[in-house]
Coordinates of C-alpha atoms in Angstrom, one line a residue:
M26 CA 0.0 0.0 0.0
D27 CA 1.4 3.4 -1.0
L28 CA 0.8 5.9 1.8
D29 CA 2.0 8.9 -0.2
F30 CA -0.7 11.1 -1.8
T31 CA -0.4 12.0 -5.5
P32 CA -0.2 15.6 -6.6
Q33 CA -3.8 15.3 -7.8
Q34 CA -5.0 14.0 -4.4
Q35 CA -3.1 16.8 -2.7
A36 CA -4.7 19.4 -5.0
F37 CA -8.2 17.9 -4.3
R38 CA -7.5 18.2 -0.5
A39 CA -6.5 21.8 -0.9
E40 CA -9.6 22.5 -3.0
A41 CA -11.9 20.8 -0.5
R42 CA -10.3 22.5 2.5
A43 CA -10.7 25.9 0.9
W44 CA -14.3 25.3 0.0
L45 CA -15.2 24.1 3.5
H46 CA -13.4 27.1 5.0
D47 CA -15.4 29.5 2.8
H48 CA -18.8 27.9 3.2
I49 CA -19.0 26.2 6.6
P50 CA -21.9 27.6 8.7
T51 CA -20.7 30.5 10.9
A52 CA -22.8 29.2 13.9
P53 CA -23.4 25.7 15.2
L54 CA -26.6 24.1 13.7
K55 CA -29.3 22.9 16.0
S56 CA -29.8 19.2 16.5
Y57 CA -31.3 17.6 13.3
D58 CA -33.6 15.7 15.6
T59 CA -35.6 18.9 15.9
R60 CA -37.7 20.5 13.1
E61 CA -35.6 23.7 13.0
G62 CA -32.3 21.8 13.2
F63 CA -33.5 19.4 10.5
E64 CA -34.2 22.2 8.1
Q65 CA -30.8 23.9 8.9
H66 CA -29.0 20.6 8.1
R67 CA -31.0 20.2 5.0
A68 CA -29.9 23.6 3.8
W69 CA -26.3 22.7 4.6
E70 CA -26.6 19.5 2.6
A71 CA -27.9 21.5 -0.4
K72 CA -25.0 23.8 -0.1
L73 CA -22.6 20.8 -0.2
A74 CA -24.4 19.6 -3.3
E75 CA -23.9 23.0 -5.0
G76 CA -20.1 22.6 -4.3
G77 CA -20.1 19.1 -5.6
Y78 CA -19.3 17.7 -2.2
S79 CA -22.6 16.0 -1.2
S80 CA -21.6 12.7 -2.6
V81 CA -18.1 12.9 -4.0
T82 CA -17.9 9.3 -5.3
W83 CA -21.1 9.4 -7.4
P84 CA -21.0 10.0 -11.1
K85 CA -21.4 13.7 -12.0
E86 CA -24.6 13.1 -14.0
L87 CA -26.2 11.7 -10.9
G88 CA -25.3 14.6 -8.6
G89 CA -21.8 13.5 -7.5
R90 CA -18.2 14.6 -8.2
G91 CA -17.0 11.5 -10.0
A92 CA -14.1 11.0 -7.5
N93 CA -12.8 7.7 -6.1
L94 CA -12.8 6.3 -2.6
I95 CA -9.3 7.7 -1.8
D96 CA -10.7 11.2 -2.5
W97 CA -13.7 10.4 -0.4
L98 CA -11.3 9.5 2.6
I99 CA -9.4 12.8 2.0
F100 CA -12.7 14.8 1.9
E101 CA -13.8 13.2 5.1
E102 CA -10.6 14.1 6.8
E103 CA -11.0 17.7 5.8
Y104 CA -14.7 17.7 6.7
H105 CA -14.2 16.5 10.2
A106 CA -11.0 18.5 10.8
I107 CA -13.0 21.7 10.5
D108 CA -15.9 20.3 12.7
A109 CA -18.4 20.6 9.9
P110 CA -22.0 19.6 10.7
M111 CA -23.1 16.0 10.9
R112 CA -24.7 14.7 7.8
V113 CA -28.5 14.5 8.2
N114 CA -29.2 12.5 5.0
Q115 CA -26.8 9.7 5.8
N116 CA -29.5 7.1 5.3
G117 CA -29.9 8.2 1.7
I118 CA -26.5 9.2 0.5
L119 CA -24.4 6.7 2.4
L120 CA -26.8 3.6 2.5
L121 CA -29.5 3.7 -0.1
G122 CA -27.5 5.6 -2.6
P123 CA -24.7 2.9 -3.0
T124 CA -27.5 0.3 -3.0
L125 CA -29.2 2.0 -5.9
M126 CA -25.9 2.2 -7.7
E127 CA -25.5 -1.6 -7.5
F128 CA -29.1 -2.8 -7.8
G129 CA -31.3 0.0 -9.1
T130 CA -32.5 0.3 -12.7
V131 CA -31.3 3.2 -14.9
E132 CA -34.7 4.8 -14.4
Q133 CA -34.5 4.4 -10.6
K134 CA -31.0 5.9 -10.5
A135 CA -32.1 8.9 -12.6
R136 CA -35.3 9.4 -10.6
F137 CA -33.9 9.1 -7.0
L138 CA -30.1 9.9 -6.9
P139 CA -29.9 13.5 -8.1
R140 CA -32.8 14.5 -5.7
M141 CA -31.0 12.6 -2.9
A142 CA -27.7 14.4 -3.6
R143 CA -29.5 17.8 -3.4
C144 CA -31.5 16.7 -0.3
D145 CA -34.7 17.4 -2.2
D146 CA -35.6 14.0 -0.7
M147 CA -34.7 12.9 2.8
W148 CA -34.6 9.2 3.6
A149 CA -35.6 7.1 6.7
Q150 CA -34.7 3.5 7.4
G151 CA -37.5 0.9 7.6
W152 CA -35.8 -2.2 8.9
S153 CA -36.7 -3.1 12.5
E154 CA -40.1 -4.3 13.6
P155 CA -41.3 -5.1 17.1
N156 CA -40.3 -8.8 16.6
A157 CA -37.6 -8.3 14.0
G158 CA -34.8 -6.1 15.3
S159 CA -31.4 -7.8 15.3
D160 CA -33.2 -10.8 13.8
M161 CA -34.3 -9.0 10.7
A162 CA -35.2 -12.2 8.9
N163 CA -38.3 -12.3 11.2
I164 CA -39.9 -9.4 9.3
A165 CA -43.7 -9.7 9.2
S166 CA -44.9 -6.5 7.5
K167 CA -46.6 -7.6 4.3
A168 CA -46.5 -6.1 0.8
V169 CA -49.2 -8.0 -1.2
R170 CA -49.1 -7.6 -5.0
D171 CA -52.2 -6.0 -6.6
G172 CA -51.6 -5.4 -10.3
D173 CA -48.8 -2.8 -10.7
E174 CA -48.8 -2.0 -7.0
Y175 CA -48.0 -3.5 -3.6
V176 CA -50.5 -3.1 -0.7
I177 CA -48.5 -2.7 2.5
N178 CA -49.7 -3.5 6.0
G179 CA -47.7 -3.7 9.2
Q180 CA -45.4 -1.7 11.4
K181 CA -41.8 -0.6 11.5
I182 CA -40.0 0.7 14.6
W183 CA -36.8 2.5 15.5
S184 CA -37.0 4.1 12.0
T185 CA -34.1 6.6 12.0
R186 CA -35.1 10.1 10.6
A187 CA -38.7 9.0 10.0
V188 CA -40.1 11.9 12.0
F189 CA -39.0 14.5 9.4
A190 CA -38.0 12.6 6.3
N191 CA -40.3 12.2 3.3
W192 CA -39.2 8.8 2.0
L193 CA -38.5 5.4 3.6
F194 CA -36.6 2.4 2.3
G195 CA -37.3 -1.0 3.9
L196 CA -38.0 -4.7 3.6
F197 CA -41.5 -6.2 3.4
R198 CA -42.8 -9.7 3.1
S199 CA -44.1 -10.0 -0.5
D200 CA -44.7 -13.8 -0.3
P201 CA -47.1 -14.4 2.6
Q202 CA -46.2 -18.1 2.7
S203 CA -42.5 -17.4 3.0
V204 CA -40.3 -17.7 6.1
R205 CA -37.1 -16.1 7.3
H206 CA -35.1 -14.3 4.7
H207 CA -37.0 -15.7 1.7
G208 CA -39.9 -13.9 0.0
L209 CA -38.9 -10.4 1.1
S210 CA -38.9 -7.4 -1.2
Y211 CA -37.0 -4.1 -0.9
L212 CA -39.4 -1.2 -1.4
L213 CA -39.1 2.6 -1.5
V214 CA -42.2 4.2 0.2
P215 CA -43.2 7.9 0.2
L216 CA -44.0 8.8 3.8
D217 CA -46.9 11.1 2.7
A218 CA -48.7 8.2 1.1
K219 CA -52.3 7.6 2.3
G220 CA -52.5 5.0 5.1
I221 CA -49.2 5.9 6.8
T222 CA -49.0 7.0 10.5
I223 CA -45.8 8.2 12.0
R224 CA -45.4 8.2 15.8
P225 CA -42.2 9.8 17.2
I226 CA -40.0 7.9 19.7
V227 CA -38.2 10.1 22.2
A228 CA -34.5 9.1 22.6
L229 CA -32.3 9.4 25.8
N230 CA -31.5 13.0 25.0
G231 CA -35.1 13.9 24.8
K232 CA -35.2 14.4 21.1
Q233 CA -37.2 12.7 18.3
A234 CA -34.4 10.6 16.7
F235 CA -36.6 7.7 15.8
A236 CA -40.2 6.8 15.0
E237 CA -42.7 4.0 14.7
V238 CA -44.3 3.8 11.2
F239 CA -47.6 2.1 10.8
F240 CA -48.8 1.0 7.3
D241 CA -52.6 0.6 6.7
D242 CA -53.3 -0.5 3.1
V243 CA -50.6 1.7 1.8
R244 CA -50.2 1.4 -2.0
V245 CA -46.8 1.6 -3.6
S246 CA -45.9 1.2 -7.3
I247 CA -43.8 -1.8 -8.3
A248 CA -41.5 0.8 -9.9
N249 CA -40.4 1.5 -6.3
R250 CA -39.0 -2.1 -5.8
I251 CA -35.2 -2.4 -5.8
G252 CA -34.1 -5.8 -7.2
E253 CA -36.4 -8.7 -8.0
E254 CA -39.5 -9.5 -6.1
G255 CA -38.8 -11.8 -3.2
Q256 CA -35.0 -11.2 -3.5
G257 CA -35.0 -8.2 -1.1
W258 CA -32.8 -9.9 1.4
N259 CA -29.8 -9.9 -0.9
V260 CA -30.3 -6.2 -1.6
A261 CA -30.7 -5.4 2.1
M262 CA -27.5 -7.2 3.0
A263 CA -25.7 -4.9 0.6
T264 CA -27.2 -1.9 2.4
A265 CA -26.2 -3.4 5.7
G266 CA -22.7 -3.9 4.4
F267 CA -22.4 -0.2 3.5
E268 CA -23.7 0.6 7.0
R269 CA -21.3 -1.7 8.9
G270 CA -18.3 -1.2 6.6
L271 CA -16.7 2.1 5.5
L272 CA -19.3 4.6 4.4
L273 CA -21.5 5.4 7.4
R274 CA -18.6 5.8 9.9
S275 CA -15.6 7.2 8.1
P276 CA -12.3 6.9 10.0
A277 CA -11.8 10.7 10.0
R278 CA -14.8 11.0 12.4
F279 CA -13.1 8.9 15.0
Q280 CA -9.8 10.5 14.5
R281 CA -11.3 13.9 15.2
T282 CA -13.1 12.5 18.3
A283 CA -9.8 11.0 19.5
Q284 CA -8.0 14.4 19.0
R285 CA -10.7 16.2 21.0
L286 CA -10.3 13.6 23.7
V287 CA -6.6 14.3 23.9
E288 CA -7.3 18.0 24.1
L289 CA -9.9 17.4 26.9
Y290 CA -7.4 15.2 28.8
R291 CA -4.7 18.0 28.6
R292 CA -7.1 20.6 29.9
H293 CA -7.9 18.4 32.9
Q294 CA -4.7 16.5 33.2
A295 CA -4.1 17.3 36.9
S296 CA -7.3 15.6 38.0
A297 CA -7.4 12.9 35.3
D298 CA -3.9 11.6 36.3
R299 CA -5.2 10.7 39.7
D300 CA -6.4 7.6 37.9
P301 CA -3.6 6.2 35.6
S302 CA -6.2 4.1 33.7
I303 CA -7.7 7.3 32.2
R304 CA -4.4 8.2 30.6
E305 CA -4.1 4.7 29.2
G306 CA -7.7 5.0 27.9
V307 CA -6.8 8.3 26.0
L308 CA -3.7 6.7 24.5
K309 CA -5.6 3.6 23.4
A310 CA -8.4 5.7 21.8
W311 CA -5.9 7.7 19.8
M312 CA -4.0 4.6 18.6
D313 CA -7.2 2.7 17.8
A314 CA -8.5 5.6 15.7
E315 CA -5.2 5.8 13.8
A316 CA -5.3 2.0 13.3
Y317 CA -8.8 2.2 11.9
N318 CA -7.8 4.9 9.5
L319 CA -4.9 2.9 8.2
A320 CA -7.0 -0.2 7.9
S321 CA -9.6 1.8 5.9
Y322 CA -7.0 3.1 3.4
Y323 CA -5.8 -0.6 3.0
T324 CA -9.5 -1.7 2.4
V325 CA -10.1 1.2 -0.1
G326 CA -6.9 0.3 -2.0
R327 CA -8.1 -3.3 -2.3
L328 CA -11.6 -2.1 -3.4
L329 CA -10.0 0.1 -6.1
K330 CA -8.3 -3.0 -7.5
G331 CA -11.6 -4.8 -7.8
G332 CA -12.0 -6.4 -4.4
R333 CA -15.2 -6.5 -2.4
I334 CA -16.2 -6.0 1.3
G335 CA -17.7 -9.2 2.6
A336 CA -18.2 -10.5 6.1
E337 CA -15.2 -8.3 7.2
A338 CA -17.8 -5.4 7.4
S339 CA -18.9 -7.1 10.7
T340 CA -15.3 -6.7 12.0
N341 CA -15.4 -3.0 11.1
K342 CA -18.7 -2.5 12.8
I343 CA -17.6 -4.0 16.1
F344 CA -14.4 -2.0 16.0
W345 CA -15.8 1.4 15.3
S346 CA -18.9 1.0 17.6
E347 CA -16.7 -0.1 20.6
L348 CA -14.1 2.5 19.9
D349 CA -16.7 5.3 19.9
L350 CA -18.1 4.0 23.2
Q351 CA -14.7 3.7 24.8
M352 CA -13.7 7.3 23.8
H353 CA -16.9 8.8 25.2
E354 CA -16.7 6.7 28.4
T355 CA -13.1 8.0 28.9
A356 CA -14.3 11.6 28.3
I357 CA -17.0 11.2 30.9
R358 CA -14.4 9.8 33.4
I359 CA -12.1 12.8 32.7
L360 CA -15.0 15.2 33.3
G361 CA -16.0 13.4 36.5
P362 CA -18.9 15.2 38.3
R363 CA -18.8 18.0 35.7
A364 CA -20.3 15.5 33.2
E365 CA -23.7 16.2 34.6
L366 CA -23.5 20.0 33.8
I367 CA -25.4 19.8 30.5
D368 CA -25.4 23.6 30.1
D369 CA -21.6 23.7 30.0
P370 CA -20.6 23.8 26.3
E371 CA -17.5 21.7 27.0
V372 CA -19.7 19.0 28.6
R373 CA -22.7 19.1 26.3
D374 CA -21.1 17.6 23.2
W375 CA -19.4 14.8 25.1
L376 CA -22.5 13.9 27.1
E377 CA -24.7 13.8 24.0
G378 CA -22.0 11.8 22.2
F379 CA -21.9 9.4 25.2
L380 CA -25.6 8.9 25.1
F381 CA -25.5 8.2 21.3
A382 CA -22.5 5.9 21.6
Q383 CA -24.6 3.6 23.9
A384 CA -26.6 2.6 20.7
G385 CA -23.5 1.8 18.6
P386 CA -23.2 -1.8 19.6
I387 CA -26.9 -2.3 18.8
Y388 CA -27.8 -0.5 15.6
A389 CA -26.6 -1.6 12.2
G390 CA -27.0 -5.2 13.5
S391 CA -26.1 -5.8 17.1
N392 CA -22.4 -6.7 17.9
E393 CA -23.6 -10.1 19.1
I394 CA -25.0 -10.8 15.6
Q395 CA -21.8 -9.5 14.0
R396 CA -19.7 -11.9 16.2
N397 CA -21.8 -14.8 15.0
I398 CA -21.2 -13.7 11.4
I399 CA -17.5 -13.6 11.9
A400 CA -17.5 -16.9 13.7
E401 CA -19.5 -18.7 10.9
R402 CA -18.5 -16.9 7.7
V403 CA -14.9 -15.8 8.4
L404 CA -13.6 -18.4 10.8
G405 CA -15.8 -21.2 9.5
L406 CA -17.0 -22.3 13.0
P407 CA -20.1 -24.4 13.2
K408 CA -23.5 -22.7 13.9
S409 CA -24.6 -23.0 17.5

């Protein structure tokens, strides 16, 4: 692996850094789990699209920049180094977008991707159900074929961004006689369709990060199906691979958090050093973030030579979710009793990050499920 950047890559970094410096919002945006904050982030995403930075690896004709994955890693480093706002349309641009690139028809790509890149459409996830969370093959929501439409009935839960988004992608059982991962279809559903009810779920931080979505005879065109009828599981596993692998959690995000953790430690070193394990935790976080970054460059180099990400996405997911949790737990230990002072700007970001990090080992497929995948598909161990 060549760790030196080419002159073209260095020029791209300089261009991205200058653009971000000139266009980053002058004041912090409100949480995108509020209506006002959601619209602020939407405007920021549109600004990114104007600059060609909303989805740097997509083809230009579909709203991207036509760059490769190394450029994407470079852009992410510059994006997080300047503490740019978190991306509100992650579900669309980082999960559904790559899925459409691989499985969508020409018409579907032209219809959905440019609007996604500009954030004209905001996307929610529709995976989990009350009895199908980590065990997604247990999905029960039905999509019964009626001519050129599907009629959907059922319920989704923990649907990220569903409170404010206008589209949802998800799996539905199109063969009522099927079981487990057979007979599922991957559908795109407009959230303003007749028969949809959205009920917000309040998260630990008091905001509406998730929602329950109820479907009562909701009609969706078959043109909204990604992949073949009954083959949705394969499409969904590709989406899950993007979520667990590189795209959703770029290494630069964790490198910046590790850097902030070192800065926090230095500001409170006198009190933090009373417990030597805190210093060890800070060092471990920094080294793990650097290791994840190097591993990501290695993976991207392999992908650019025609390789694919398989079950190793599960290893990535365990690593970044536990790293994120460990960094925020260490920060809370450094802050000590101050960690409860939510009005303190220094504390607020760490505390909210700590609360969010609790979910990391659960979402995108629980880490217990990921360890099973590694045991069976990577190590070849027998199923329990």
